[in-house]
């Protein structure tokens, strides 16, 4: 008997012995999925993997690539090890699987396994293995960040004995003078205790995934390269641990950024926007006409759109519409939330140009838009060409009918296609 479990697709209802409206029916060493809608096919993949099946061969009835990928998203598990043979050779599906598996695995690692240095190094190694000699990078760490003026990342990370790291990676398939077409910025908080604005235990448990933005932009670049990206892209990861110690930053601190903006810290648990601000300034220095940042930034975004969508923000409504259309075309739903110039001023401070939040639980009403407004202070040209993704759909605390527990990699396709279509 073959070790490969064959799965086929049928638009017909299952025989009555399998129950009314049964999603699956079974044969010797195989099963049939009785569905044609992506969500239901993904549920079938999840159900079969949950039954301990490790290796599947998708039959020729899986002619549609998107149906194959929906099955794969459900079939991928938290710990990995599963194998899928597609219904015919597909470089695209191979690329998606390779990248999604990496994004899930790095997101699911425990915090002790991925210091800021490890996260930055693994991201650089992953891209280098795919991009070869087209890739170069540098890392700035610890006190060197302070000396260079990257105040947000330095201060958020200085409470840990494992220093913060900024990765600046360049993918350049052209000549030395090739302009940068796009810049990607990722929040890489490898563990978030909340700092002195300490999280409750149940809220802290899953904070190993607070580097989901860094994983997502790395995965997006990797997938785009595997798809044949011929444009120059800058990748900036802002990696740190937000911990409590005698050296940790404190409420009431005033941070002065390289663009002159002063920020009062009123919540040390609103750290993601502080590190992203530095990354956005680096992205602006590259001259890239397209800047995308991605972060597990606010609980407010999850409250607004749930865990099936990523929240999308932009002052540039044209670019917002284009990225939203790409997300829909790639079957990675996003939903635009409000962002206007006045959102810059929704976190006022008596002591600085702005506070990093409002001094209340969750940052108060409109928290996701206010966080995006804070970030908009650090992009050039009044936000032209800049998109902020608040990744509400990149991680699940527990298994559900569609996803294994942990990272989902939902967003890599949107970022990859944005680089090729818009950069």
XYZ file of C-alpha atoms in Angstrom:
423
model
C 0.000 0.000 0.000
C 1.299 3.469 -0.908
C 2.399 5.821 1.863
C 0.734 8.639 -0.069
C -2.914 9.289 0.778
C -4.726 10.277 -2.431
C -7.227 13.126 -2.201
C -9.675 13.959 -4.961
C -12.249 16.676 -5.439
C -15.887 16.239 -6.383
C -18.734 18.639 -6.982
C -21.229 15.906 -6.159
C -22.634 15.221 -2.708
C -21.162 12.398 -0.665
C -23.088 9.145 -0.397
C -25.684 9.186 2.351
C -23.696 6.795 4.553
C -21.191 9.628 5.190
C -23.901 11.890 6.594
C -25.896 14.842 5.333
C -23.758 17.443 3.525
C -20.601 15.484 4.408
C -17.396 17.289 3.491
C -15.357 14.090 3.143
C -15.911 10.531 2.073
C -13.252 7.846 2.307
C -11.897 5.035 0.174
C -9.032 2.626 0.730
C -5.948 4.835 1.166
C -7.783 7.916 -0.037
C -10.556 10.438 0.371
C -12.794 12.674 -1.699
C -13.516 16.284 -0.820
C -17.096 17.176 -1.664
C -16.707 20.920 -2.063
C -15.761 23.567 -4.596
C -15.423 26.644 -2.359
C -11.966 27.604 -1.089
C -12.942 27.817 2.559
C -14.534 24.361 2.559
C -11.547 22.825 0.764
C -9.237 24.371 3.366
C -11.393 22.851 6.103
C -10.986 19.457 4.439
C -7.226 19.840 4.488
C -7.264 20.743 8.158
C -9.538 17.831 9.018
C -7.370 15.269 7.237
C -4.163 16.571 8.817
C -5.832 16.515 12.243
C -6.470 12.795 11.710
C -2.727 12.187 11.525
C -2.327 11.944 7.767
C 1.176 13.148 6.859
C 1.542 12.776 3.070
C -1.099 13.440 0.420
C -1.233 13.196 -3.348
C -3.782 15.585 -4.856
C -5.608 13.956 -7.749
C -6.160 15.424 -11.195
C -9.609 16.604 -10.104
C -7.710 19.366 -8.226
C -7.153 21.163 -11.512
C -7.491 24.654 -10.029
C -4.298 25.967 -8.406
C -6.184 28.022 -5.835
C -8.118 24.982 -4.637
C -4.842 23.100 -4.213
C -3.407 25.955 -2.184
C -6.533 26.238 -0.040
C -6.160 22.547 0.799
C -2.467 23.053 1.586
C -3.151 25.976 3.942
C -5.443 23.746 5.965
C -3.163 20.715 5.732
C -0.042 22.472 7.044
C 0.411 21.788 10.755
C 1.978 23.630 13.639
C 5.019 21.371 13.885
C 5.434 20.711 10.166
C 6.606 17.480 8.571
C 3.683 17.129 6.169
C 4.206 16.451 2.457
C 1.999 17.360 -0.498
C 2.230 16.255 -4.102
C 0.387 18.668 -6.341
C -1.975 17.687 -9.130
C 0.776 18.213 -11.694
C 4.061 20.096 -11.417
C 3.766 23.672 -10.154
C 6.697 25.953 -9.417
C 4.273 28.501 -7.987
C 2.789 26.096 -5.448
C 6.265 24.795 -4.565
C 7.357 28.390 -3.929
C 4.335 29.204 -1.808
C 4.787 26.061 0.275
C 8.504 26.695 0.841
C 7.945 30.269 1.947
C 4.788 29.681 3.981
C 6.485 26.839 5.847
C 9.417 29.104 6.736
C 7.143 31.931 7.870
C 5.083 29.572 10.014
C 8.119 27.869 11.516
C 9.946 31.066 12.474
C 6.746 32.542 13.911
C 6.023 29.430 15.970
C 9.493 29.197 17.521
C 9.645 29.864 21.238
C 11.085 33.201 22.348
C 14.220 31.641 23.797
C 14.937 30.094 20.387
C 14.848 33.387 18.491
C 16.714 36.295 19.970
C 16.686 39.504 17.928
C 20.030 38.446 16.460
C 18.715 34.991 15.544
C 15.608 36.409 13.867
C 17.635 38.869 11.815
C 20.233 36.229 10.910
C 17.679 33.599 9.899
C 15.804 36.101 7.737
C 19.035 37.156 6.035
C 20.077 33.538 5.490
C 16.678 32.605 4.047
C 16.701 35.427 1.520
C 20.375 34.865 0.697
C 19.751 31.177 -0.020
C 17.081 32.174 -2.540
C 18.594 35.355 -3.985
C 22.248 34.315 -4.048
C 24.772 36.988 -4.960
C 21.990 39.494 -5.602
C 21.639 39.823 -1.826
C 23.751 41.906 0.551
C 22.963 43.044 4.059
C 24.186 44.659 7.223
C 23.102 44.488 10.844
C 23.244 47.248 13.432
C 23.031 46.054 17.017
C 22.935 47.277 20.601
C 24.793 50.481 21.408
C 25.544 51.004 17.721
C 21.826 51.661 17.211
C 21.976 54.420 19.792
C 25.064 55.893 18.184
C 23.367 55.835 14.776
C 20.291 57.618 16.132
C 17.805 54.741 15.857
C 16.231 55.694 19.150
C 12.973 53.728 18.989
C 14.518 50.331 18.379
C 17.360 50.975 20.798
C 15.122 52.032 23.672
C 12.520 49.296 23.236
C 15.230 46.630 23.178
C 17.660 47.918 25.804
C 15.855 46.225 28.705
C 16.932 42.791 27.471
C 20.389 41.256 27.840
C 19.961 40.199 24.186
C 20.481 43.440 22.262
C 18.136 44.825 19.608
C 19.131 44.435 15.960
C 18.215 46.252 12.770
C 18.628 44.222 9.583
C 18.975 46.230 6.376
C 19.004 43.841 3.422
C 19.327 44.757 -0.234
C 18.072 42.562 -3.065
C 19.523 43.978 -6.250
C 19.278 41.977 -9.488
C 20.584 44.969 -11.467
C 23.643 47.196 -11.381
C 25.013 49.238 -8.494
C 23.141 52.356 -9.621
C 19.769 50.605 -9.922
C 17.179 52.618 -7.974
C 15.320 50.942 -5.118
C 11.798 50.160 -6.356
C 10.275 49.190 -3.006
C 11.113 48.976 0.683
C 9.630 46.526 3.171
C 9.620 47.195 6.916
C 8.779 44.531 9.499
C 8.137 44.631 13.223
C 10.362 41.983 14.798
C 9.482 41.984 18.495
C 10.572 38.448 19.335
C 8.858 38.597 22.724
C 6.644 41.304 24.171
C 6.128 41.354 27.916
C 4.609 44.825 27.611
C 7.569 46.286 29.471
C 6.555 48.296 32.534
C 3.032 48.391 31.079
C 3.120 44.682 31.870
C 0.739 42.354 30.073
C -1.403 39.874 31.964
C -0.140 36.295 31.722
C -2.825 35.180 29.278
C -2.022 38.140 27.021
C 1.725 37.478 27.178
C 1.607 33.767 26.368
C 1.496 34.172 22.600
C 3.857 37.126 22.324
C 6.506 34.975 20.661
C 4.467 35.790 17.531
C 4.893 39.563 17.869
C 7.582 39.303 15.192
C 4.949 38.231 12.655
C 5.450 41.395 10.620
C 9.164 40.702 10.171
C 8.401 37.131 9.117
C 5.703 38.308 6.707
C 7.756 40.895 4.815
C 10.675 38.463 4.627
C 8.351 35.818 3.239
C 6.820 38.286 0.789
C 10.229 39.202 -0.593
C 11.264 35.535 -0.773
C 8.136 34.571 -2.706
C 8.560 37.474 -5.086
C 12.165 36.443 -5.799
C 11.046 32.868 -6.458
C 8.474 34.298 -8.867
C 11.269 36.023 -10.790
C 11.466 39.507 -9.227
C 13.696 41.750 -11.351
C 13.458 44.914 -9.220
C 15.636 46.212 -6.414
C 14.038 45.909 -2.976
C 15.227 46.987 0.462
C 14.157 44.880 3.471
C 14.324 46.426 6.946
C 13.619 44.345 10.061
C 13.424 45.985 13.487
C 14.144 43.190 15.975
C 14.006 43.464 19.772
C 12.715 41.969 23.010
C 10.437 44.213 25.071
C 11.317 43.206 28.633
C 11.339 44.617 32.161
C 14.694 45.284 33.829
C 16.665 48.020 35.528
C 17.743 49.133 32.077
C 14.315 49.071 30.417
C 12.719 52.183 28.981
C 10.020 53.729 31.135
C 6.736 55.569 30.995
C 7.423 59.265 30.729
C 10.615 58.885 28.701
C 10.995 61.281 25.772
C 12.486 59.845 22.581
C 13.877 62.065 19.833
C 13.886 60.526 16.363
C 16.245 61.285 13.492
C 13.599 63.369 11.715
C 13.320 65.573 14.820
C 10.002 64.163 16.062
C 9.824 63.889 19.851
C 7.711 61.149 21.404
C 6.515 60.756 24.990
C 6.227 57.133 26.082
C 2.866 56.754 27.808
C 2.599 52.994 27.255
C 5.621 50.709 26.963
C 3.306 48.068 25.486
C 2.828 50.287 22.417
C 6.372 49.445 21.404
C 5.803 48.196 17.880
C 5.158 51.646 16.467
C 8.303 52.939 18.191
C 10.550 50.445 16.390
C 8.699 50.716 13.076
C 9.240 54.480 13.095
C 12.983 53.887 12.752
C 12.415 51.338 10.011
C 10.200 53.725 8.065
C 12.876 56.407 8.259
C 15.413 53.953 6.827
C 12.932 53.032 4.102
C 12.449 56.702 3.272
C 16.199 57.190 2.924
C 16.236 54.507 0.206
C 14.134 56.684 -2.093
C 11.762 53.780 -2.790
C 8.458 54.960 -4.324
C 6.636 52.032 -2.644
C 6.946 51.375 1.104
C 5.030 48.582 2.821
C 5.291 47.947 6.537
C 3.733 44.971 8.274
C 3.209 44.403 11.977
C 1.147 42.645 14.585
C 0.533 46.142 15.841
C -2.819 46.490 17.609
C -5.528 44.442 19.227
C -7.874 47.117 17.918
C -7.333 45.866 14.365
C -8.361 42.352 15.390
C -11.428 43.752 17.120
C -12.332 45.595 13.924
C -11.742 42.916 11.275
C -11.427 39.636 13.183
C -8.797 37.040 12.385
C -9.739 36.376 8.751
C -8.608 39.746 7.394
C -5.512 41.907 7.624
C -6.209 45.586 8.251
C -4.869 48.005 5.645
C -4.051 51.686 6.161
C -2.780 54.378 3.782
C -2.940 58.133 3.394
C -2.449 57.533 -0.340
C -5.879 56.238 -1.331
C -4.747 55.171 -4.798
C -2.079 52.834 -3.438
C -4.507 51.585 -0.775
C -6.972 50.594 -3.477
C -4.299 48.877 -5.537
C -2.927 46.823 -2.623
C -6.435 45.940 -1.488
C -7.252 44.707 -4.996
C -4.066 42.636 -5.017
C -4.980 41.097 -1.646
C -8.366 40.096 -3.032
C -6.853 38.669 -6.208
C -4.397 36.630 -4.129
C -7.179 35.341 -1.854
C -5.631 36.993 1.221
C -8.464 39.303 2.277
C -7.577 42.746 3.604
C -9.903 45.492 4.767
C -9.120 49.229 4.642
C -9.575 51.068 7.931
C -9.620 54.859 8.359
C -6.420 56.873 8.154
C -6.364 60.626 7.586
C -3.768 63.324 8.359
C -5.592 64.282 11.555
C -4.835 60.841 13.023
C -1.279 62.085 13.618
C -2.656 64.227 16.421
C -4.897 61.691 18.175
C -2.225 60.844 20.792
C -1.362 64.280 22.206
C 1.402 64.981 24.703
C 2.136 67.948 26.949
C 5.847 67.150 26.821
C 6.592 66.122 23.235
C 5.297 66.397 19.683
C 3.192 63.288 20.262
C 2.698 60.410 22.650
C 3.097 56.848 21.452
C -0.485 56.037 22.469
C -3.265 57.264 24.679
C -2.843 56.507 28.389
C -5.732 54.047 28.565
C -6.334 50.352 27.923
C -5.762 49.438 24.293
C -5.049 53.041 23.404
C -8.727 53.967 23.544
C -11.170 54.183 20.670
C -9.768 54.180 17.161
C -6.564 52.602 18.433
C -5.553 50.974 15.145
C -6.030 54.196 13.164
C -4.213 56.213 15.812
C -1.263 53.814 15.663
C -1.175 54.188 11.880
C -1.383 57.955 12.342
C 1.672 57.813 14.604
C 3.573 55.893 11.895
C 2.569 58.449 9.266
C 4.817 60.992 10.995
C 7.824 58.978 9.812
C 7.078 58.588 6.090
C 8.006 61.110 3.449
C 5.892 62.910 0.812
C 2.790 62.989 3.037
C 2.505 59.218 2.816
C 2.589 58.889 -0.977
C 3.303 55.265 -1.881
C 3.161 54.017 1.735
C 0.940 51.185 2.976
C 0.665 49.890 6.550
C -0.606 46.345 7.179
C -1.822 45.514 10.691
C -1.662 41.724 10.571
C -4.795 40.544 12.313
C -4.782 37.299 10.288
C -1.194 36.127 10.713
C -1.501 34.036 13.906
C -4.063 31.887 15.725
C -3.750 31.165 19.422
C -5.345 27.747 18.939
C -6.343 25.375 16.168
C -9.655 25.982 14.425
C -11.528 24.463 11.494
C -9.312 26.273 8.960
C -5.879 26.647 10.531
C -3.428 24.868 12.752
C -2.387 26.792 15.847
C 0.283 29.409 15.265
C 1.404 31.340 12.211
C -0.631 31.356 9.002
C 1.623 33.226 6.520
C -1.483 35.085 5.304
C -0.012 38.151 3.643
C 3.029 36.803 1.799
C 1.227 36.652 -1.534
C -0.120 40.184 -1.193
C 3.349 41.562 -0.470
C 5.025 39.488 -3.197
C 2.622 40.613 -5.896
C 2.727 44.222 -4.735
C 6.490 44.186 -5.282
C 6.148 42.994 -8.875
C 3.017 44.952 -9.850
C 3.534 48.216 -7.987
C 7.246 48.567 -7.168
